[in-house]
mmCIF file of C-alpha atoms and ligand atoms in Angstrom:
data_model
loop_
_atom_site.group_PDB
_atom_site.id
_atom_site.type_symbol
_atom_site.label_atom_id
_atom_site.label_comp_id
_atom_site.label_asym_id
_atom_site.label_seq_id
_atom_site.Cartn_x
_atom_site.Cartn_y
_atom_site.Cartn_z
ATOM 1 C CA UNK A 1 168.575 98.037 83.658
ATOM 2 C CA UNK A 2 168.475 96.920 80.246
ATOM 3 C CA UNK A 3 169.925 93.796 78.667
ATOM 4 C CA UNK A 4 170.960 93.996 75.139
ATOM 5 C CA UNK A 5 171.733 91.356 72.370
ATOM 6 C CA UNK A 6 172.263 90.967 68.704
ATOM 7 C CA UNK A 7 170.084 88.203 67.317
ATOM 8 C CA UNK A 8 171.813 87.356 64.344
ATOM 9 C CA UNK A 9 169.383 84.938 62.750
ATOM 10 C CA UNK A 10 166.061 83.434 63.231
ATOM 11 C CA UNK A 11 166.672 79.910 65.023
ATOM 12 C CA UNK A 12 168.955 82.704 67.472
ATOM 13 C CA UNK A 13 165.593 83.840 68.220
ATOM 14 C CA UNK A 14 163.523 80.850 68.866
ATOM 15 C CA UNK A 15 166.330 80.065 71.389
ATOM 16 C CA UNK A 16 166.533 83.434 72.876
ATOM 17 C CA UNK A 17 162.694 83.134 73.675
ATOM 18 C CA UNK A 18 163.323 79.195 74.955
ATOM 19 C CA UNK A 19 166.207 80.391 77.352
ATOM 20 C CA UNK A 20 164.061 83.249 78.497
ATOM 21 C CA UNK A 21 160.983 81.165 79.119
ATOM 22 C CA UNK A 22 163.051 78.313 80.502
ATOM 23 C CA UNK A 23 164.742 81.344 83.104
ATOM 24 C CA UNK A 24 161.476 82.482 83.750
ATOM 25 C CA UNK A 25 160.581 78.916 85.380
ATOM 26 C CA UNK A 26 158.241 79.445 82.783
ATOM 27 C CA UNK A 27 155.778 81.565 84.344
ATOM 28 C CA UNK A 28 155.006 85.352 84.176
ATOM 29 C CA UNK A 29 154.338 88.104 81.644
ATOM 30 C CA UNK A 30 156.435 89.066 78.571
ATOM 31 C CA UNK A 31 155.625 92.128 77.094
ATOM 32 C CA UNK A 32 156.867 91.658 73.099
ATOM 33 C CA UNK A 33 157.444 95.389 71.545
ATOM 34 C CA UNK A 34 158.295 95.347 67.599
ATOM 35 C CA UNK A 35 157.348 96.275 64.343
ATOM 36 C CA UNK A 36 156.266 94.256 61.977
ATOM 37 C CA UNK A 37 157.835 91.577 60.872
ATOM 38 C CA UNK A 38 160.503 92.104 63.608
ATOM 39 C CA UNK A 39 159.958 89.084 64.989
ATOM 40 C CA UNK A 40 157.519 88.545 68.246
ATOM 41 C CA UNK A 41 156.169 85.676 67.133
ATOM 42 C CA UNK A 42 159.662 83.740 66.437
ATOM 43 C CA UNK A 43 160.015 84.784 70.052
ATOM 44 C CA UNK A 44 156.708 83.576 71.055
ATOM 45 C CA UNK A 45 157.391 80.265 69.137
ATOM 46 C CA UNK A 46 160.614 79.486 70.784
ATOM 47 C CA UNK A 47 158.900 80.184 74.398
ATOM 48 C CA UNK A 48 156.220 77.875 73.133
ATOM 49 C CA UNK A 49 159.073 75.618 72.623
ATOM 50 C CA UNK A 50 160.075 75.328 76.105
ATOM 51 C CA UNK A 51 156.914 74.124 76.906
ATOM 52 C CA UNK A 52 157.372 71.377 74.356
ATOM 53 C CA UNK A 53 154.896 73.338 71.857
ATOM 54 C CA UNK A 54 155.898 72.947 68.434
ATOM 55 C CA UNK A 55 152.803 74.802 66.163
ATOM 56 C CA UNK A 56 152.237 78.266 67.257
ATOM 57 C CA UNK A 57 150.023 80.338 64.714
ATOM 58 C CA UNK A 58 149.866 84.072 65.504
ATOM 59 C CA UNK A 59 146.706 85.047 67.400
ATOM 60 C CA UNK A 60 146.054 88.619 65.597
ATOM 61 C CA UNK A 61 142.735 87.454 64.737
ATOM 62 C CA UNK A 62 142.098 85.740 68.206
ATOM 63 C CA UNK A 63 143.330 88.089 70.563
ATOM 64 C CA UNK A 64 144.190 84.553 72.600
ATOM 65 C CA UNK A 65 145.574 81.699 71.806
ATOM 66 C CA UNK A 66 145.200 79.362 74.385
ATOM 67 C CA UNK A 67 148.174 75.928 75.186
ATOM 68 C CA UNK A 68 147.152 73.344 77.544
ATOM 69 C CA UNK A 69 150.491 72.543 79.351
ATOM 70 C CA UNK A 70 151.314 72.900 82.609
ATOM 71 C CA UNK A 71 151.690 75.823 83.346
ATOM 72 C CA UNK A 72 149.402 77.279 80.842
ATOM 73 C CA UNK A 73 151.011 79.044 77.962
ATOM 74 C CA UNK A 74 148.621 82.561 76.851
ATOM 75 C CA UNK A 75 149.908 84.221 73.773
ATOM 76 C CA UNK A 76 148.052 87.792 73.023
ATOM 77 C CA UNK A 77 148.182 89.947 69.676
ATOM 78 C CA UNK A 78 147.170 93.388 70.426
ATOM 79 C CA UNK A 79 147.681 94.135 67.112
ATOM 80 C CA UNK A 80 143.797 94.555 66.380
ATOM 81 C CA UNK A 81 142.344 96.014 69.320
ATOM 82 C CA UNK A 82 141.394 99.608 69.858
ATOM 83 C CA UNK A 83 142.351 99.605 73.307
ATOM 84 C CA UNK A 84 143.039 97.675 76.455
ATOM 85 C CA UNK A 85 139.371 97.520 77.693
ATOM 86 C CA UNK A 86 138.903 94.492 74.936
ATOM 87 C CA UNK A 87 141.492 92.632 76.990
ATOM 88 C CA UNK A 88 139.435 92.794 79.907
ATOM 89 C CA UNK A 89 136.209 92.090 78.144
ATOM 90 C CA UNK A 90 137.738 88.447 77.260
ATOM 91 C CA UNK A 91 138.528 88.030 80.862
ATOM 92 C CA UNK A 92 142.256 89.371 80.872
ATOM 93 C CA UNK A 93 141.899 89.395 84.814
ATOM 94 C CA UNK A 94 141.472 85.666 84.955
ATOM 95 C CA UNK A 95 144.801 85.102 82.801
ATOM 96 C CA UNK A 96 146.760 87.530 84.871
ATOM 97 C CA UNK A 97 145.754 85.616 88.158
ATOM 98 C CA UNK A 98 146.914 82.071 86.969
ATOM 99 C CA UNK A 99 150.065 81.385 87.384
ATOM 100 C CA UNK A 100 150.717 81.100 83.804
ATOM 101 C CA UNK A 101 152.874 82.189 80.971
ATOM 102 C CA UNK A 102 151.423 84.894 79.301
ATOM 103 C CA UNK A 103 153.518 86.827 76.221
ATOM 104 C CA UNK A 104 151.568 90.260 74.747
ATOM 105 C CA UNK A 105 152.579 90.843 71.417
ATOM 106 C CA UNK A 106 152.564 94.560 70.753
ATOM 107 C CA UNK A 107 152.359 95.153 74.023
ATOM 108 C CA UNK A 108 152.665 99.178 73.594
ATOM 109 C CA UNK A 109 149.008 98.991 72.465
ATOM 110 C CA UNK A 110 147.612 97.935 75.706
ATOM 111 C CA UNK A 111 150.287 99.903 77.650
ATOM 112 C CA UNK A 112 148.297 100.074 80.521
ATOM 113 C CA UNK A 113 146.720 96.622 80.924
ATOM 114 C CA UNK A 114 150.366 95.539 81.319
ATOM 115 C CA UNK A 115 151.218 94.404 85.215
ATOM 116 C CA UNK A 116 153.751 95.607 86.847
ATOM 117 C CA UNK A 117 155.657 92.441 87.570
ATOM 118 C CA UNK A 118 156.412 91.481 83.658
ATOM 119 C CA UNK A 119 159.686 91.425 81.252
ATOM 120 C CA UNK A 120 160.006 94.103 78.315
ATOM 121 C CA UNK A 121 161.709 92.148 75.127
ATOM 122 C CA UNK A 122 162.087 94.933 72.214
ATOM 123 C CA UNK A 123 162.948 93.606 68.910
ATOM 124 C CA UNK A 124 164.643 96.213 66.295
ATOM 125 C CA UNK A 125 165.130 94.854 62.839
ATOM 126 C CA UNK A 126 163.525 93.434 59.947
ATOM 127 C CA UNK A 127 164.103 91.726 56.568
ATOM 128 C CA UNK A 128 166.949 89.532 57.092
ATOM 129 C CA UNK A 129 169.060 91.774 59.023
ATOM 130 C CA UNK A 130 169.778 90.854 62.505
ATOM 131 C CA UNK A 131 167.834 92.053 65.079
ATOM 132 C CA UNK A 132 168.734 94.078 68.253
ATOM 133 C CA UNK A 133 166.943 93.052 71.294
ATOM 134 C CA UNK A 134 166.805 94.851 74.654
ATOM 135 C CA UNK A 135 165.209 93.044 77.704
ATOM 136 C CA UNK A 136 164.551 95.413 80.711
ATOM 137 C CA UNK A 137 162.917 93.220 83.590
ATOM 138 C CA UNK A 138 160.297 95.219 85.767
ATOM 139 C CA UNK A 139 159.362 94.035 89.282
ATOM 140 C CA UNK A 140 161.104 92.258 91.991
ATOM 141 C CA UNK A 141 160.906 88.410 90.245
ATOM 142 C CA UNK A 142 162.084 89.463 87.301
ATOM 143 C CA UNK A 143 164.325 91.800 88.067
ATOM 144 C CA UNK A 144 165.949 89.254 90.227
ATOM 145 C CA UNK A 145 166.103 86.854 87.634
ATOM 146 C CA UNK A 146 167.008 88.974 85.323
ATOM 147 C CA UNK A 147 169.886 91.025 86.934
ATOM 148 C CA UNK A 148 172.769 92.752 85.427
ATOM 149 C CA UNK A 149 175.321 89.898 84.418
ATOM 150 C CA UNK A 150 172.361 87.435 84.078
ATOM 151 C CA UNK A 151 173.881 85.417 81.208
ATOM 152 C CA UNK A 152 171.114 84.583 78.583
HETATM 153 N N1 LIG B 1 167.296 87.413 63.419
HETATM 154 C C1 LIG B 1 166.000 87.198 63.202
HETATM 155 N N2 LIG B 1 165.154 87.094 64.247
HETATM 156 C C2 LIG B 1 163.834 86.910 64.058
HETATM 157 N N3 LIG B 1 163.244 86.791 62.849
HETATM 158 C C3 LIG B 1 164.039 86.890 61.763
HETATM 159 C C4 LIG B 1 165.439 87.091 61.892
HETATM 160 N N4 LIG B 1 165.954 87.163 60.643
HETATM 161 C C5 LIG B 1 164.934 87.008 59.801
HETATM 162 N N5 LIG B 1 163.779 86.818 60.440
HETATM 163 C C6 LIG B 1 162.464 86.662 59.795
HETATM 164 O O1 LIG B 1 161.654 87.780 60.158
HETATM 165 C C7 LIG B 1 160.307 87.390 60.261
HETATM 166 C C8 LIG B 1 159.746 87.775 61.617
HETATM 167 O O2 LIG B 1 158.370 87.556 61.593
HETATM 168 P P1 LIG B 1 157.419 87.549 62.865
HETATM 169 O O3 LIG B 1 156.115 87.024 62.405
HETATM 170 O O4 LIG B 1 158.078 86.853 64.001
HETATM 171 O O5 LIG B 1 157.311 89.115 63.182
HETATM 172 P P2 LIG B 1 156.330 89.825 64.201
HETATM 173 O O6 LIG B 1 157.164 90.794 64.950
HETATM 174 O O7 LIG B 1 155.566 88.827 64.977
HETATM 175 O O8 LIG B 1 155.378 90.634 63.214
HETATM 176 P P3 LIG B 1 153.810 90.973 63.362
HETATM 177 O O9 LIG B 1 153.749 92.279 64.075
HETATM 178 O O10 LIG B 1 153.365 91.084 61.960
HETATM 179 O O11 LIG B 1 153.135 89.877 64.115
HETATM 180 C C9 LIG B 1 160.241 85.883 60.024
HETATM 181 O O12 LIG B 1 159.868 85.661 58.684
HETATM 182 C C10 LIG B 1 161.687 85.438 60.264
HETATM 183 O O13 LIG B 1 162.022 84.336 59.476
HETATM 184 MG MG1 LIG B 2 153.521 88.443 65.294
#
């Protein structure tokens, strides 16, 4: 099942990723698939939103960046790793155990260090074009949440 939507402009997208979060009782895994400059981290900023975080900076040269709110926030750049075992070498068990928000940009690097329960968001676009975005929910939870005429 896939959900599609035109994102037309850029504050679209921060509240796409708020209502998402916010539907998500904000806790579980988004998987964030893009090019660059498609815009996962406007995404990631307007989850970070719902959580009443206003300064996200893009963890490509962290792997993690870490929020302290309750429940935790975890947003991941794969961008820069080679593959998923790096994940797990930085304790990527111990995130997926919490019951946390955790968002993977470029998730299609670390394909198989994704869980199974999680929530696909693919963002098609760049420049100043508007972006196409299809969210296909994976796993009981989110499929649940996330069911055909889900309105979001
Ligand atoms: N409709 C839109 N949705 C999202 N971003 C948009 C939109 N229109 C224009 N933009 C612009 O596109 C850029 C998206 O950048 P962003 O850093 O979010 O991309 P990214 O997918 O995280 O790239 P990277 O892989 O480099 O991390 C921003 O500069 C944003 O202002
Ligand atoms: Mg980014």
């Amino acid at each position: 099942m896939t959900i599609e939507r035109i994102v037309k402009t850029e504050e679209d997208m921060l509240a796409l990723g708020k209502r998402i979060a916010e539907r998500l009782d904000r806790h579980g895994f988004i998987a964030l698939y893009g090019d660059l400059g498609a815009g996962k981290t406007v995404f990631a900023r307007g989850v970070a939103q719902s959580f009443g975080v206003d300064h996200v900076s893009s963890p490509t040269f962290t792997i993690v960046c870490e929020y302290p709110t309750e429940p935790k926030l975890y947003h991941f750049d794969a961008y820069r790793l080679s593959d998923a075992d790096e994940l797990y070498a930085i304790g990527y068990e111990d995130y997926l155990k919490e019951r946390s928000l955790i968002l993977m940009e470029w998730a299609n690097l670390v394909e198989s260090a994704l869980p199974n329960e999680r929530l696909d968001v693919s963002i098609v676009g760049s420049g100043m074009d508007a972006r196409t975005v299809r969210i296909v929910p994976h796993g009981t939870r989110t499929e649940e949440i996330f069911h055909e005429d889900s309105c979001i």
